PDB file of C-alpha atoms and ligand atoms in Angstrom:
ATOM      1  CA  UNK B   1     106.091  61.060 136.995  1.00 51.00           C
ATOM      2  CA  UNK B   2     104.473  60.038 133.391  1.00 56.00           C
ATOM      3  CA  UNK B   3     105.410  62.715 130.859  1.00 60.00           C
ATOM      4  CA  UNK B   4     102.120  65.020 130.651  1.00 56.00           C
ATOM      5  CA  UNK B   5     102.720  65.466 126.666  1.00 56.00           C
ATOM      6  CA  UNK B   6     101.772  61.261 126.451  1.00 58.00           C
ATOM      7  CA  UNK B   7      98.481  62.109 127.121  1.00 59.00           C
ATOM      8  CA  UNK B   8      98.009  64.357 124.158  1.00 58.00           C
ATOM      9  CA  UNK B   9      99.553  63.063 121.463  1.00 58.00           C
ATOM     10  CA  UNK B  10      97.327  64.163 118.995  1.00 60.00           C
ATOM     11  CA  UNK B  11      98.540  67.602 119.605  1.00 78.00           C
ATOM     12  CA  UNK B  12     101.529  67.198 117.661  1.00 80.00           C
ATOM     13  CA  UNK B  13     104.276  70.373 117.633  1.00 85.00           C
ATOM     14  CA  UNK B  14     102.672  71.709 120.826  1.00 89.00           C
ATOM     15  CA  UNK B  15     103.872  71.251 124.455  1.00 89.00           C
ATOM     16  CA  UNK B  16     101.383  71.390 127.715  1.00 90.00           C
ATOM     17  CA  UNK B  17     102.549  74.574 129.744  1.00 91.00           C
ATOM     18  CA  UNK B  18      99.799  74.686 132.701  1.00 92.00           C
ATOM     19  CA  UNK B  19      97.259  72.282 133.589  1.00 91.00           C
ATOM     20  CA  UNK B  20      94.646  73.685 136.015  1.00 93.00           C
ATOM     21  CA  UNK B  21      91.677  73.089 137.463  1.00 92.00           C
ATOM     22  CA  UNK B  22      88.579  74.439 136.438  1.00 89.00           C
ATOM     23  CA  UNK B  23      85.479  73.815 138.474  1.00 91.00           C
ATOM     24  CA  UNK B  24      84.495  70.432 137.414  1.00 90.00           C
ATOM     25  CA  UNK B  25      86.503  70.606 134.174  1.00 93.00           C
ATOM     26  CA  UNK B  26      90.481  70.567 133.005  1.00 93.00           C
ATOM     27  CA  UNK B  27      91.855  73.880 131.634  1.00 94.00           C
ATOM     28  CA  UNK B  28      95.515  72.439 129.642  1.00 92.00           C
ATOM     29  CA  UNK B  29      97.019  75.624 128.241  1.00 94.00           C
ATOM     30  CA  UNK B  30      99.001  74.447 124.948  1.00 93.00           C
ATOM     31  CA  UNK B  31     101.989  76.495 123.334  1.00 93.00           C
ATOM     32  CA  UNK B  32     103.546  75.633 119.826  1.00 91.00           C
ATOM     33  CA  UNK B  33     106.932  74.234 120.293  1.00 89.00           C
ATOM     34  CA  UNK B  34     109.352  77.080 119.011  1.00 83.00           C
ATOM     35  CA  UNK B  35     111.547  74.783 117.136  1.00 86.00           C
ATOM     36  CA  UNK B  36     108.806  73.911 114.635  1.00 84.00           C
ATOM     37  CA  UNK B  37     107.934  76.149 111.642  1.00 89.00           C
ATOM     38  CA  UNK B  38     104.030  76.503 111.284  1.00 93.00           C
ATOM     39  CA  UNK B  39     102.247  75.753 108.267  1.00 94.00           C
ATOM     40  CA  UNK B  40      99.476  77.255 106.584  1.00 97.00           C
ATOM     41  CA  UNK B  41      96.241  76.710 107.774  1.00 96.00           C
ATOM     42  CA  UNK B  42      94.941  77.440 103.880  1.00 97.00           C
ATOM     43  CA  UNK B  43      97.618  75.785 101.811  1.00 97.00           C
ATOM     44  CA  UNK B  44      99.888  73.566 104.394  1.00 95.00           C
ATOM     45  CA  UNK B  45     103.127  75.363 103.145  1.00 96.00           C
ATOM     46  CA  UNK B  46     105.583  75.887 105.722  1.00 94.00           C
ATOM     47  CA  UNK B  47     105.742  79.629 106.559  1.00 94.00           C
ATOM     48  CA  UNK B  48     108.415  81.470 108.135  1.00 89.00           C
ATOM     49  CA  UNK B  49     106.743  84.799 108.913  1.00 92.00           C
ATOM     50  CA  UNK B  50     104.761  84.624 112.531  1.00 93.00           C
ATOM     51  CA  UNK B  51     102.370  88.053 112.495  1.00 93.00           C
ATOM     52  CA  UNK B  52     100.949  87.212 115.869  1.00 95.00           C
ATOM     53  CA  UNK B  53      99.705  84.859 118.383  1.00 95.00           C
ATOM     54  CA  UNK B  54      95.879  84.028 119.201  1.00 95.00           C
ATOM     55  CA  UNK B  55      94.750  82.280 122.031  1.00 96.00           C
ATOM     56  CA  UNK B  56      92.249  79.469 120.924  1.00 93.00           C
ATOM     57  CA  UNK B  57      89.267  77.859 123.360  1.00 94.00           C
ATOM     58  CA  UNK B  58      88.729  74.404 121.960  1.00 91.00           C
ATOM     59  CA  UNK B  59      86.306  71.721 123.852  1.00 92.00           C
ATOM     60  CA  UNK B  60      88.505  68.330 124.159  1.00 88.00           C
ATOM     61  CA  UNK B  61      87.325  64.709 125.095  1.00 88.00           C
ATOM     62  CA  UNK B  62      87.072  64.563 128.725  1.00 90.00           C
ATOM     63  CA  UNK B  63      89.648  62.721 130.894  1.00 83.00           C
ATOM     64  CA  UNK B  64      89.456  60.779 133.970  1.00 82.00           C
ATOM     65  CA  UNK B  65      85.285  61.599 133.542  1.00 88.00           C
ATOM     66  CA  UNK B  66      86.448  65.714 133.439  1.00 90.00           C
ATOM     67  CA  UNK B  67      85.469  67.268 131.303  1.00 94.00           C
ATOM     68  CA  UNK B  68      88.653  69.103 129.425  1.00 93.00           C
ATOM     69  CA  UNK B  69      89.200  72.478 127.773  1.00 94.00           C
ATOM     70  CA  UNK B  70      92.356  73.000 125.799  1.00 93.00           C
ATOM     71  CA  UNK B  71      93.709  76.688 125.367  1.00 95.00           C
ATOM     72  CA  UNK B  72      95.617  76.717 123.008  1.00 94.00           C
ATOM     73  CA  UNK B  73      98.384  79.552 121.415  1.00 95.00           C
ATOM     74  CA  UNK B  74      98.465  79.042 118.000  1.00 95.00           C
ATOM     75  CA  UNK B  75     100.091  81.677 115.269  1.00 95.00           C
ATOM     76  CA  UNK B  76      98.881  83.674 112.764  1.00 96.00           C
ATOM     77  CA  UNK B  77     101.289  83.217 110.051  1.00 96.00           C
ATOM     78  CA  UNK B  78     101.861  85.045 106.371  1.00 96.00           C
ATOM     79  CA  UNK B  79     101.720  82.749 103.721  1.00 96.00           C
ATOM     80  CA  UNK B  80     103.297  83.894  99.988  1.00 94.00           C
ATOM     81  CA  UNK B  81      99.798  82.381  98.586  1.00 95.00           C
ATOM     82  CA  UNK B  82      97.046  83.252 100.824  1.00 97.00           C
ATOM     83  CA  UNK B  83      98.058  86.175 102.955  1.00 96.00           C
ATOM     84  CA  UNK B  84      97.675  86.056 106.257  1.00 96.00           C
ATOM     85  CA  UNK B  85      95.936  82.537 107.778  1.00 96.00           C
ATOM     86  CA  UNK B  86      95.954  80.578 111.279  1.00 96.00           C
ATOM     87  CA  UNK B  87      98.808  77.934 110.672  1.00 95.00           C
ATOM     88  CA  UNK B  88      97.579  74.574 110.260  1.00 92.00           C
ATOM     89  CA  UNK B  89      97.267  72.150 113.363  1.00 86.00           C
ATOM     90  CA  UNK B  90      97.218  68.707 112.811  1.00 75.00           C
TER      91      UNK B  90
HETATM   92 ZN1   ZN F   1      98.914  79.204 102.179  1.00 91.87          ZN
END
């Protein structure tokens, strides 16, 4: 079986956890990979601090004529220059 995470490479740092179906679409629930340190969504610094987690909805391309919706977990981090921000996602 083809490594899931080939399909989405443009989701760099984050790993698929589910994918379900969803009526006539794809829900793909995303989750940052722990190893890598966010960034700041304001500045791109790397930032240590994680304040909290938020899920994100975000309308993706559709495969195999589906029509896909990415969930994705993405962290609210505290960055020394602009407070508190959603880290960056490439
Ligand atoms: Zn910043």
């Amino acid at each position: 079986m083809h490594d899931i995470n080939t399909f989405l490479p443009f989701w760099e740092g984050f790993s698929v956890v589910t994918i379900k179906p969803d009526g006539d679409a794809l829900q793909i629930d995303l989750t940052p990979h722990t190893t890598r340190l966010p960034s700041c969504g304001g500045c791109q610094k790397p930032c240590s601090t994680t304040h909290e987690y938020c899920e994100r909805v975000v309308r993706d391309l559709p495969i195999l004529g589906r029509a896909v919706r990415l969930s994705v977990l993405l962290r609210r981090v505290g960055c020394r220059d602009c407070g508190k921000r959603m880290e960056n996602v490439s």
